[in-house]
Short mmCIF file of C-alpha atoms (C1' of nucleotides) in Angstrom, two decimals:
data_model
loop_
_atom_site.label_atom_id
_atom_site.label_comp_id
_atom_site.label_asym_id
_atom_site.label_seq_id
_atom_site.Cartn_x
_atom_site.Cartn_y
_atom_site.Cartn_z
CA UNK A 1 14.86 48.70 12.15
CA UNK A 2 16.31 46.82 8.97
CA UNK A 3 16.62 48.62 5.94
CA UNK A 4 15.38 47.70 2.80
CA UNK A 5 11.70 47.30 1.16
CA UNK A 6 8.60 45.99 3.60
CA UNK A 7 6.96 42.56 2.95
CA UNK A 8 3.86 43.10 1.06
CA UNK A 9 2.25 39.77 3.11
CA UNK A 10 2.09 38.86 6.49
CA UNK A 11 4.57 35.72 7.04
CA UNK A 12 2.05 34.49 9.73
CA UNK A 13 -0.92 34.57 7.61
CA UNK A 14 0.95 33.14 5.13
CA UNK A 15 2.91 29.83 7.25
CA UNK A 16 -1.28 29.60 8.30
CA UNK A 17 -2.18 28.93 4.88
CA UNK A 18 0.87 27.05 3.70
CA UNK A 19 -0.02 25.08 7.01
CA UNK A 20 -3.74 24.05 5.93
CA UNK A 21 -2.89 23.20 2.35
CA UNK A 22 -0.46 20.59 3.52
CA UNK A 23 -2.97 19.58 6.20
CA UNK A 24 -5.79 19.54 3.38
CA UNK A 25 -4.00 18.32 0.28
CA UNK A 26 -0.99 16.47 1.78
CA UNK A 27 2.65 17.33 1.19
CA UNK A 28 2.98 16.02 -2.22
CA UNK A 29 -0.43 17.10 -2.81
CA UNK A 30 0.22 20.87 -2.39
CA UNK A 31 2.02 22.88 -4.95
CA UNK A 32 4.02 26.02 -4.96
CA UNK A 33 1.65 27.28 -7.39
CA UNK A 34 -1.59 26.17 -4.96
CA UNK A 35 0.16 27.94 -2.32
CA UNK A 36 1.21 31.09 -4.38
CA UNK A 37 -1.99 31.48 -5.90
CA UNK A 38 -3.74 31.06 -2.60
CA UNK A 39 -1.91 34.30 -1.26
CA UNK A 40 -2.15 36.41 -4.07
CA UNK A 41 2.14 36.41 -4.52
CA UNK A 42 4.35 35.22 -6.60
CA UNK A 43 7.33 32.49 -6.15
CA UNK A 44 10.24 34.78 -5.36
CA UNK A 45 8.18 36.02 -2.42
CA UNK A 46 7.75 32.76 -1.07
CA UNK A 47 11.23 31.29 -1.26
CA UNK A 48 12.42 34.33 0.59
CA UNK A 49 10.48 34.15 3.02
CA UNK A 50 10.43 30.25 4.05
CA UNK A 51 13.45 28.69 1.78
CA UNK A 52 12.41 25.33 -0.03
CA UNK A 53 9.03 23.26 0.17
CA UNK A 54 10.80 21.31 2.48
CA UNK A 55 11.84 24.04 4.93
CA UNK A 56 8.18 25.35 4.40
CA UNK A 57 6.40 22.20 5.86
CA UNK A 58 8.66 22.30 8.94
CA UNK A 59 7.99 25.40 9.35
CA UNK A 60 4.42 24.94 9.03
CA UNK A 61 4.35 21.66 10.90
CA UNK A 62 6.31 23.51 13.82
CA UNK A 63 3.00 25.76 13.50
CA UNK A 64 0.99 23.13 13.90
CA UNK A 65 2.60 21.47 16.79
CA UNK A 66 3.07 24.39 18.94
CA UNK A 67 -0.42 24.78 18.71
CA UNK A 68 -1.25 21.55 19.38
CA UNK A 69 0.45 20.30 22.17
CA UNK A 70 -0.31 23.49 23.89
CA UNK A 71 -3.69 22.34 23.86
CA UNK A 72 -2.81 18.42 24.61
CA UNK A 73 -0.58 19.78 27.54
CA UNK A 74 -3.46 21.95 29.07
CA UNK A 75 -6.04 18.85 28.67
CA UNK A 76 -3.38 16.20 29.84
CA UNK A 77 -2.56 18.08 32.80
CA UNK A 78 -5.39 18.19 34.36
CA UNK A 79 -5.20 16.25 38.07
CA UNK A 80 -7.42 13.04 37.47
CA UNK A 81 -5.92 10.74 35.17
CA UNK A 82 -9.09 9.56 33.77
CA UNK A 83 -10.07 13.26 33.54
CA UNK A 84 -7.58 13.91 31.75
CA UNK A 85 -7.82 11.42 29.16
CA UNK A 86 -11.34 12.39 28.55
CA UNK A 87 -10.42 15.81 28.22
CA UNK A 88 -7.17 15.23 25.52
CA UNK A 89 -9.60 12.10 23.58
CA UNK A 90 -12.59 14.53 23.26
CA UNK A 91 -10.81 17.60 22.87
CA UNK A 92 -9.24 15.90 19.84
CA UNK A 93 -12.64 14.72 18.51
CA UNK A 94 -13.71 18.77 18.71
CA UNK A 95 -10.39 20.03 17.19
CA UNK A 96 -10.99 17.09 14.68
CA UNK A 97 -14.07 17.99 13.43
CA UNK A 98 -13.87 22.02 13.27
CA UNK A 99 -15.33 23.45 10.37
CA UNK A 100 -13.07 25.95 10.67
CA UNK A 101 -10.05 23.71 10.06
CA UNK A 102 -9.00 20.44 7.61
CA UNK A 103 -10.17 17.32 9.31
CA UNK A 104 -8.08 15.05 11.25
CA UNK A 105 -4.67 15.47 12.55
CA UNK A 106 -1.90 17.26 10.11
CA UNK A 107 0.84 14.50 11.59
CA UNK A 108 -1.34 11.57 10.32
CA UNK A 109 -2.93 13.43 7.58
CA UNK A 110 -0.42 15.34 5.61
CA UNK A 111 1.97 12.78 4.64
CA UNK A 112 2.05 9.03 5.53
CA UNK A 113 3.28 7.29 2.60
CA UNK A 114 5.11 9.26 0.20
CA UNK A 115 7.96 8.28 -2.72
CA UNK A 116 11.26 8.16 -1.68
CA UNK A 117 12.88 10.98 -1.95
CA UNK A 118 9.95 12.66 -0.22
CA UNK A 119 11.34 10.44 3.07
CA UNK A 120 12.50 13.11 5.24
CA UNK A 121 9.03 14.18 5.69
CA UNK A 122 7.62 10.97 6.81
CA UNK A 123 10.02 10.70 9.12
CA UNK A 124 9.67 14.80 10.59
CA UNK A 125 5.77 13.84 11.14
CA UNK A 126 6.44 10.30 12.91
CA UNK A 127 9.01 12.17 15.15
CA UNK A 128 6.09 15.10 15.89
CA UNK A 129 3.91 11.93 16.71
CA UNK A 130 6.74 10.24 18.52
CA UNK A 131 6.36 13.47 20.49
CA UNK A 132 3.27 13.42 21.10
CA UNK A 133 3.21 10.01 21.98
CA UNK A 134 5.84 11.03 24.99
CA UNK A 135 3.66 13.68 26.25
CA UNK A 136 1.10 10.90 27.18
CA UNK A 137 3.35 8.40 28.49
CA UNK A 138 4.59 10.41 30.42
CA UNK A 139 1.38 11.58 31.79
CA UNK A 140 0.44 7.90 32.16
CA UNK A 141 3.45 7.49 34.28
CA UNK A 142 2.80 9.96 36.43
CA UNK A 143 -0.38 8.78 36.75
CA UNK A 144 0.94 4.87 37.77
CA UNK A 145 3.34 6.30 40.50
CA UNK A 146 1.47 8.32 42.02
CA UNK A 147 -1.05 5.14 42.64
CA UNK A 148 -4.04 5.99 40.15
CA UNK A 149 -3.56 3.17 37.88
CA UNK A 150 -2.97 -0.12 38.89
CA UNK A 151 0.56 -0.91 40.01
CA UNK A 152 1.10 -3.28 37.18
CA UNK A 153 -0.01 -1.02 34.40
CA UNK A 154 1.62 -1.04 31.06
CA UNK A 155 2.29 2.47 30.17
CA UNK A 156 3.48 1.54 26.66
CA UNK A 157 0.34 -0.09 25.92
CA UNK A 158 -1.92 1.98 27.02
CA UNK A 159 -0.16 4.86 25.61
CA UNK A 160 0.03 3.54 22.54
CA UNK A 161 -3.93 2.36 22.53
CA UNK A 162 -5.26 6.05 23.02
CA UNK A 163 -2.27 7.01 20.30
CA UNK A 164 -4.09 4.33 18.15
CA UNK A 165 -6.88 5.92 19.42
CA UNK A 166 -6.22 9.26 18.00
CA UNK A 167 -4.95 8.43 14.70
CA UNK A 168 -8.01 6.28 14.11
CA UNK A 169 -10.04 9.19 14.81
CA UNK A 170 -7.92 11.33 12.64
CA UNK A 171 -8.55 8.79 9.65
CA UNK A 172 -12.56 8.78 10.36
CA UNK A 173 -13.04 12.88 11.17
CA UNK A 174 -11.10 13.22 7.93
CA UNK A 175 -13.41 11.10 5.93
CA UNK A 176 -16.41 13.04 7.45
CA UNK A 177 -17.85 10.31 10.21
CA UNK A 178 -20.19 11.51 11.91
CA UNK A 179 -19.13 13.56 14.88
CA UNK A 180 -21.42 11.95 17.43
CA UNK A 181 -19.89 8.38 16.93
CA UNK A 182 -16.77 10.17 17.13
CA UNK A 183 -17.24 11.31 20.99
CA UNK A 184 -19.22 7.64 20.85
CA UNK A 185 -15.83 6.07 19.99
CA UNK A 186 -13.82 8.15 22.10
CA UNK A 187 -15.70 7.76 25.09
CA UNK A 188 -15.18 3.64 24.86
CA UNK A 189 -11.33 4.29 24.87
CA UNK A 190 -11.89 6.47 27.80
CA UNK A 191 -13.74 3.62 29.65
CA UNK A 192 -10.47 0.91 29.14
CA UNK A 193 -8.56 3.99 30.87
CA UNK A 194 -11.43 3.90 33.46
CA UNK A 195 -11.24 0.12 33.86
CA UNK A 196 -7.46 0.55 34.55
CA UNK A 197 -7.75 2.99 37.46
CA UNK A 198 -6.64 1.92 41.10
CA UNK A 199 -9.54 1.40 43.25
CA UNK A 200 -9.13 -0.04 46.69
CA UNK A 201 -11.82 -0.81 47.58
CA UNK A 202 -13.94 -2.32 44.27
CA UNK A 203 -12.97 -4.86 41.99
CA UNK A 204 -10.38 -4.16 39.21
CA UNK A 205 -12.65 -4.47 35.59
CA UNK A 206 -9.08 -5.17 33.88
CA UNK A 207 -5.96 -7.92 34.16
CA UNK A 208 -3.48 -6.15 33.83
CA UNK A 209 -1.73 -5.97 30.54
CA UNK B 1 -7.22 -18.69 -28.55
CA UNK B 2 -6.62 -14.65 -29.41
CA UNK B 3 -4.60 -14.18 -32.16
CA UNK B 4 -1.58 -11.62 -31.80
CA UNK B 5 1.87 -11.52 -29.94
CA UNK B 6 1.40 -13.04 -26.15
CA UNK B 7 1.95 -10.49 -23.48
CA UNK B 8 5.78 -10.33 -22.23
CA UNK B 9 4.79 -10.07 -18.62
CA UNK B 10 2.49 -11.57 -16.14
CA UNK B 11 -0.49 -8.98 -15.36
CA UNK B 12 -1.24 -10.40 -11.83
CA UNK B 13 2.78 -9.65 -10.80
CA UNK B 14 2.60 -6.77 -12.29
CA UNK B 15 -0.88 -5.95 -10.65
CA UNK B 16 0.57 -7.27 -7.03
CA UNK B 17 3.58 -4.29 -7.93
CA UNK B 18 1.60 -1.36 -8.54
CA UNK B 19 -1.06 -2.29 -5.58
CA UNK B 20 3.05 -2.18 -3.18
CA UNK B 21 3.92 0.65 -4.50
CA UNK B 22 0.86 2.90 -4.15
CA UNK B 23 0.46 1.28 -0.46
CA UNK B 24 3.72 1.69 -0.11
CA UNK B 25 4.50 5.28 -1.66
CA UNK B 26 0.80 6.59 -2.04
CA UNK B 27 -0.96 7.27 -5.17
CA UNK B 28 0.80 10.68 -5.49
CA UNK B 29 4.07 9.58 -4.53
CA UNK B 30 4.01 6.31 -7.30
CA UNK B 31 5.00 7.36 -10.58
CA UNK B 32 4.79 5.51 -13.72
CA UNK B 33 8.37 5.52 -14.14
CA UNK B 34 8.47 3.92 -10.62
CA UNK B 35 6.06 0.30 -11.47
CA UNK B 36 7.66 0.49 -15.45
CA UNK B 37 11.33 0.40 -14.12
CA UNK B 38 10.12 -1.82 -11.29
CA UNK B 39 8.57 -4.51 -14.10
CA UNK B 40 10.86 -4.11 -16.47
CA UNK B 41 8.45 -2.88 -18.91
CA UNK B 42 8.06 0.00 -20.83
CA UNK B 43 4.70 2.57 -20.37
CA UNK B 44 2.92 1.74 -23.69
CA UNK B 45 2.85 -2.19 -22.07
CA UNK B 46 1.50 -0.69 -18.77
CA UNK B 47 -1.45 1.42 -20.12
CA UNK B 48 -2.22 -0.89 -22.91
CA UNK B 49 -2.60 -3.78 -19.93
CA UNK B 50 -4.64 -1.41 -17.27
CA UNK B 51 -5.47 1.67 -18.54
CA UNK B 52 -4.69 5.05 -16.90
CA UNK B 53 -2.66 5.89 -13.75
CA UNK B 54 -6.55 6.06 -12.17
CA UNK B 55 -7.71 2.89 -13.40
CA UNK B 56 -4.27 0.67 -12.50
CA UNK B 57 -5.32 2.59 -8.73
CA UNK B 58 -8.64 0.94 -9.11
CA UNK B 59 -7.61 -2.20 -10.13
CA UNK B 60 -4.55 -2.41 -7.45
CA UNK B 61 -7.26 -1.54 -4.49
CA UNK B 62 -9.57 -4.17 -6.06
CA UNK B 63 -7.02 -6.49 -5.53
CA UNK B 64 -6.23 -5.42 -2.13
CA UNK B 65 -9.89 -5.64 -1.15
CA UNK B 66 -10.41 -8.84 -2.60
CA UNK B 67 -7.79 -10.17 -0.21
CA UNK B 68 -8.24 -8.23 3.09
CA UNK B 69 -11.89 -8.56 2.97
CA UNK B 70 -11.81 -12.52 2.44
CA UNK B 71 -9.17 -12.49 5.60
CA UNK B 72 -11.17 -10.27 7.63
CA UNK B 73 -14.50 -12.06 6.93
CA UNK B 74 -12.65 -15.22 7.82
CA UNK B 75 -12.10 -13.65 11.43
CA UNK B 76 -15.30 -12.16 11.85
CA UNK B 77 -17.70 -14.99 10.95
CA UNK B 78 -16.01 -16.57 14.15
CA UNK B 79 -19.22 -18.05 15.79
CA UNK B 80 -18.53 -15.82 19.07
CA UNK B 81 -18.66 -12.10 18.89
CA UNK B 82 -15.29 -11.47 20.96
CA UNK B 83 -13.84 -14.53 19.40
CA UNK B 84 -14.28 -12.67 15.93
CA UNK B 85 -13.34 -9.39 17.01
CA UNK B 86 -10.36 -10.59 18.86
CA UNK B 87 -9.46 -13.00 15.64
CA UNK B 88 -9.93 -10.12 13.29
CA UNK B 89 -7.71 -6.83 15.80
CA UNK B 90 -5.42 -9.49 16.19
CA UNK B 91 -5.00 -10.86 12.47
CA UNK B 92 -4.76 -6.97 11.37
CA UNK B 93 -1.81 -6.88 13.58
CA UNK B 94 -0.20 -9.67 12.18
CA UNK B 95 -0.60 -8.19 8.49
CA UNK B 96 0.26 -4.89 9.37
CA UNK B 97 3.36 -5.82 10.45
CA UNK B 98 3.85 -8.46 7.95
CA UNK B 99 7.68 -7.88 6.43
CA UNK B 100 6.67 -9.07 3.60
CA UNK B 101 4.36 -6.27 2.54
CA UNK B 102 4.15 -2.63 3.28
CA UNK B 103 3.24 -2.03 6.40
CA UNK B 104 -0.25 -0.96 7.98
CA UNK B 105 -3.32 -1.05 5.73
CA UNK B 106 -3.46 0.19 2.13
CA UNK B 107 -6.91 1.95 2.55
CA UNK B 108 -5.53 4.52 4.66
CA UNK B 109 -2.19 4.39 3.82
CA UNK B 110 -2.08 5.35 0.29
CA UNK B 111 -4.22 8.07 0.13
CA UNK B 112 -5.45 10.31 3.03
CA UNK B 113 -4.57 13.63 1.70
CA UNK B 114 -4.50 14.23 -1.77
CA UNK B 115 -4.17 17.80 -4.64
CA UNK B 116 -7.71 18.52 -5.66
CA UNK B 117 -7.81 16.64 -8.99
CA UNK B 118 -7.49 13.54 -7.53
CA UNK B 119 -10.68 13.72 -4.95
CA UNK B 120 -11.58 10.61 -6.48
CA UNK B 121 -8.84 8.45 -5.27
CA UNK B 122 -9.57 9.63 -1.71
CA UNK B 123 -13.33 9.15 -2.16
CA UNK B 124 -12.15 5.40 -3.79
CA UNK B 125 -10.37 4.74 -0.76
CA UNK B 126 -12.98 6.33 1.63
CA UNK B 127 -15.61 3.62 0.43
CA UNK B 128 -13.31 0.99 0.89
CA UNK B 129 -12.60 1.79 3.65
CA UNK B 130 -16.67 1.69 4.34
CA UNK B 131 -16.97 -1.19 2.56
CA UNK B 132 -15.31 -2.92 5.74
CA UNK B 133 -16.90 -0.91 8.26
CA UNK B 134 -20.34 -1.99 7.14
CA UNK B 135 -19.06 -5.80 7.66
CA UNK B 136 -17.78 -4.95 11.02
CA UNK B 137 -21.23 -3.56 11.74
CA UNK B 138 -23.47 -6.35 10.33
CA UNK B 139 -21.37 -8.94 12.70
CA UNK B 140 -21.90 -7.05 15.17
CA UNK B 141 -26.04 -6.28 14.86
CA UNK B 142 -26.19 -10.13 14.49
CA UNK B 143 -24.73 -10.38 17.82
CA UNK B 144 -26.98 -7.95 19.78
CA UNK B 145 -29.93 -10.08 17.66
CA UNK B 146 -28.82 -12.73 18.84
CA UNK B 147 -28.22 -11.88 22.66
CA UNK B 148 -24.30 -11.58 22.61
CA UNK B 149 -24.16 -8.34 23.17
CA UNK B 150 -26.33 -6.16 26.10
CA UNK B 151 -29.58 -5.60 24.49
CA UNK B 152 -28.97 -1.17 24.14
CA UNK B 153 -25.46 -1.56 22.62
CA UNK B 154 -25.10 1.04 19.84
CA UNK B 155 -23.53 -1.11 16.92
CA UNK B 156 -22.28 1.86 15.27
CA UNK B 157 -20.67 3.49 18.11
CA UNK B 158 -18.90 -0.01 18.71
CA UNK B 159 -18.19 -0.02 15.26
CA UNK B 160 -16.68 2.82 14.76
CA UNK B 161 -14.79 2.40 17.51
CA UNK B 162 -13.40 -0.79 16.10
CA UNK B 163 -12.70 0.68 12.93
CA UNK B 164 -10.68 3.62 14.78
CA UNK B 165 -8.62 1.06 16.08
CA UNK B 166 -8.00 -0.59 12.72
CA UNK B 167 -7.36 2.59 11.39
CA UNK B 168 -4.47 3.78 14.21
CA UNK B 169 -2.87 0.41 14.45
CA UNK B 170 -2.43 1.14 10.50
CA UNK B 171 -0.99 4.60 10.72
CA UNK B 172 1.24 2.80 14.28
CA UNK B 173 2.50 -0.13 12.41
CA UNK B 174 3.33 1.87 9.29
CA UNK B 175 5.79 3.59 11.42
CA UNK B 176 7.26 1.11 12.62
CA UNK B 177 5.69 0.62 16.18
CA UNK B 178 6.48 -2.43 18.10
CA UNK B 179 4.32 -4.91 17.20
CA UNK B 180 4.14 -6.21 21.07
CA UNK B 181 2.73 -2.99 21.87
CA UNK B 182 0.49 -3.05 19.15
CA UNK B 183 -0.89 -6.22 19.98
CA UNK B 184 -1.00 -5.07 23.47
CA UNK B 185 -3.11 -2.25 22.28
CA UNK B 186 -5.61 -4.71 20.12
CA UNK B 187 -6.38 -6.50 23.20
CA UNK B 188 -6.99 -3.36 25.25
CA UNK B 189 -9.72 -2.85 22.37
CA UNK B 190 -11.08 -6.26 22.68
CA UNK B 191 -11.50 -5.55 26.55
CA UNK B 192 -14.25 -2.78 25.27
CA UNK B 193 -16.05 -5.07 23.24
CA UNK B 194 -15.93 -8.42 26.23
CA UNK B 195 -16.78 -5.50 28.69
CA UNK B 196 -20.35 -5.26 26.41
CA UNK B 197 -21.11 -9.01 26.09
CA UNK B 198 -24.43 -10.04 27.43
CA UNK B 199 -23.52 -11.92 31.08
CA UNK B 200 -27.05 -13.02 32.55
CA UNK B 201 -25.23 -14.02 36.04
CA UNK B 202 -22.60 -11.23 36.24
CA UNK B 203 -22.80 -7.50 35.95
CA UNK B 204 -22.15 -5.21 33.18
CA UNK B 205 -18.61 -3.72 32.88
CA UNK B 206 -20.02 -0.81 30.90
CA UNK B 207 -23.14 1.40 30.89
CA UNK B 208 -24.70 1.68 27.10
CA UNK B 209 -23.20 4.14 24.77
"C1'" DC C 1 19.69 63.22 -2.30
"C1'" DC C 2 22.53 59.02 -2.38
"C1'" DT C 3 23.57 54.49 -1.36
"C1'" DA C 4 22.58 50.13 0.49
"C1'" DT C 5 19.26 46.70 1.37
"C1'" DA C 6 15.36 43.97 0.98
"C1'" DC C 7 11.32 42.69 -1.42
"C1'" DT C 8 8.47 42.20 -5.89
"C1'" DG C 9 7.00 40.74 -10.62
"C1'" DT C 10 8.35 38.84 -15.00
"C1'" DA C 11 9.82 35.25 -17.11
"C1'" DG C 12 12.06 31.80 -17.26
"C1'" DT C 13 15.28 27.19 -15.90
"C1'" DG C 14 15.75 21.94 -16.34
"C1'" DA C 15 13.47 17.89 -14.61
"C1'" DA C 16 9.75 14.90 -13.81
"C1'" DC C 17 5.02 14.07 -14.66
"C1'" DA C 18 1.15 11.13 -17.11
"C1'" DC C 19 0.48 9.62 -21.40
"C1'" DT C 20 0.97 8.29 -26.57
"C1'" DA C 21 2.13 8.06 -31.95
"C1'" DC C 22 4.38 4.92 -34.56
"C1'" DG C 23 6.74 1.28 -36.61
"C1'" DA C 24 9.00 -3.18 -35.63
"C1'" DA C 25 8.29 -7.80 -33.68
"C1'" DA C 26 5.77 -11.93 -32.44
"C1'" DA C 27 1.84 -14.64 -32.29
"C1'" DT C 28 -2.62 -16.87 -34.34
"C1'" DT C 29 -5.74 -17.72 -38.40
"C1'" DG C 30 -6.60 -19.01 -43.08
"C1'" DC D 1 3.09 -18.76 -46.97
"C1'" DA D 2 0.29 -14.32 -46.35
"C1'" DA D 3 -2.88 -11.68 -43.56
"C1'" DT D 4 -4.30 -10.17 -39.20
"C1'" DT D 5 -3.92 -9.06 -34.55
"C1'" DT D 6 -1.73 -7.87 -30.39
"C1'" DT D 7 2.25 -6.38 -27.94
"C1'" DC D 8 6.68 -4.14 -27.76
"C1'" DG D 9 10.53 -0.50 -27.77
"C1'" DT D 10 11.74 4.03 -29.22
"C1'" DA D 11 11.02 8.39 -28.75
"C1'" DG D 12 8.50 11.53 -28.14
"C1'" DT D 13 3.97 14.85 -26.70
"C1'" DG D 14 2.40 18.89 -23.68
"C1'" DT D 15 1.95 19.96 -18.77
"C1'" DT D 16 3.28 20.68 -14.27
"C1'" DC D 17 6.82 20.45 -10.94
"C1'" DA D 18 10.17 23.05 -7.62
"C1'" DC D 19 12.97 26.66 -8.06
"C1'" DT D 20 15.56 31.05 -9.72
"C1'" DA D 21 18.10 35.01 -12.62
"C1'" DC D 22 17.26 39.46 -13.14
"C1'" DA D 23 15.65 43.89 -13.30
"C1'" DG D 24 12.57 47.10 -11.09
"C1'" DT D 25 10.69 49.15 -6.73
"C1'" DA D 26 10.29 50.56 -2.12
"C1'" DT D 27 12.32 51.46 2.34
"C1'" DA D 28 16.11 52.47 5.55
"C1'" DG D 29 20.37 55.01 7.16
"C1'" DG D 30 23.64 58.76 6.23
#
DNA sequence: CCTATACTGTAGTGAACACTACGAAAATTG
DNA sequence: CAATTTTCGTAGTGTTCACTACAGTATAGG
């Protein structure tokens, strides 16, 4: 056991909070001070604990992500490509729209255009989408060899239609649109996944791409 | 003619500056110092010609506005309603990727996620934003009046589904996605809204929403 | 108990922020 | 020309920013 005086906060509670300010208020948006205040410590305590600003949004994005594609993974996996699209587009829509939560997605919502010097961060949340992005194409991949999707698919662009998708979404939960057009919206993404799926003996709705 | 010493700079460039920056950098991430050094001016010039930080926002997003939403009602009024929907995904495209302008849209670019005090920027941008959603939605009640589109089509669920796609090819393109793939994407979107036109001989690609 | 170690609160650091008081400079009007 | 009006550059205002020096306090091992 280290020596030496115990924390007086819990650094989990705390990367939490730091976590949903950025989320809520944006990077540039959220002070030291908001996020001092908020825990009921002062500076000192904070910079121990998690270094600069800078090093406290990774941190907190690394949060964010480990939560998140943990749930993306579980809904992706699931056998049925077209299942699991429905399952990642409309469990987004749900973890969009908790009350419990800031709207939207932290990687779109917490920082998309900042000034310059600020340019790191841009780039650390298009790298967790980049990520993100991966998880699906891969998925979609998967899903073209083993002979779901129609030979020709293009991965790319569907991936990066339900990743346009999900940052749309992220844009409209954030702004407070309603949650039933939401799953509305969703669910007409998940029917051009539908129209792409391999079936032998009906008609294909799609050209492919 | 107004008596006193003629303005040293041209308000519209200077207006055309500050709406860049903030779309480029964000409201938060623009500073004063930023458009003065940019112009060549000094503040006093600045605030006597636009007024505060808040009102030069206002004023740049006017601007915006008054050009996207003369471009965009250009593509919609497209007699067709697939031939405006495509004309208007695909011209989005275009001017998201445009090099000569920061990329993706300035509505949701500029301010998503801002400190408390400056809820009213958001809720600026959040009606713009609506602003364009209700002329997405108007075209698109005119076409189920006049028999485009299958008779139960939910216009806002379409809508809003057109608008998420807006909305992620933004946040895409402002990252610097390919713009094949984003194109490819935009016409994966158009499929939804051809898959709801009205076809008296054929069947119906989709079930209502 | 003593020492070492780690955390805490106080109180600041310099820099950047939005914004402006003020007098000089340039333009029109009479 | 003189008077008036508007803009301009200089040089600030107070506030907030991220961040920290330092001394005091609490915990551990010895």
């Amino acid at each position: 056991m280290p020596a030496g005086r115990k924390r007086g906060f819990d650094d989990q509670a705390a990367l939490q909070t730091a976590m949903e300010f950025f989320w809520r208020q944006g990077y540039e948006g959220t002070s030291i001070a908001d996020l001092t205040t908020a825990l009921g410590i002062n500076p000192p305590s904070l910079y121990a604990a998690f270094g600069s600003k800078r090093d406290l949004f990774e941190k907190a994005l690394g949060r964010y992500m480990c939560q998140r594609t943990a749930q993306m993974e579980e809904a992706i996996s699931k056998p049925g490509v077209d299942e699991a699209i429905t399952a990642l587009l409309l469990g987004r829509v749900e973890v969009f729209t908790d009350p419990d939560l800031p709207a939207g997605c932290m990687t779109v919502q917490s920082g998309l255009s900042l000034a310059k010097p600020h340019a790191d961060i841009v780039e650390m949340l298009a790298q967790a989408r980049e990520g993100m992005r991966l998880m699906v194409l891969e998925r979609l991949a998967r899903a073209v060899a083993e002979g779901e999707l129609l030979p020709g698919t293009s991965c790319e662009a569907l991936t990066r239609f339900i990743m346009t998708t999900l940052y749309g979404l992220s844009v409209e939960a954030a702004a407070g649109a309603p949650k039933d057009e939401l799953i509305a919206a969703a669910n007409l993404a998940i029917e051009v996944v539908r129209g792409m799926l391999f079936q032998p003996q009906g008609h294909h709705v799609y050209a492919q791409v």
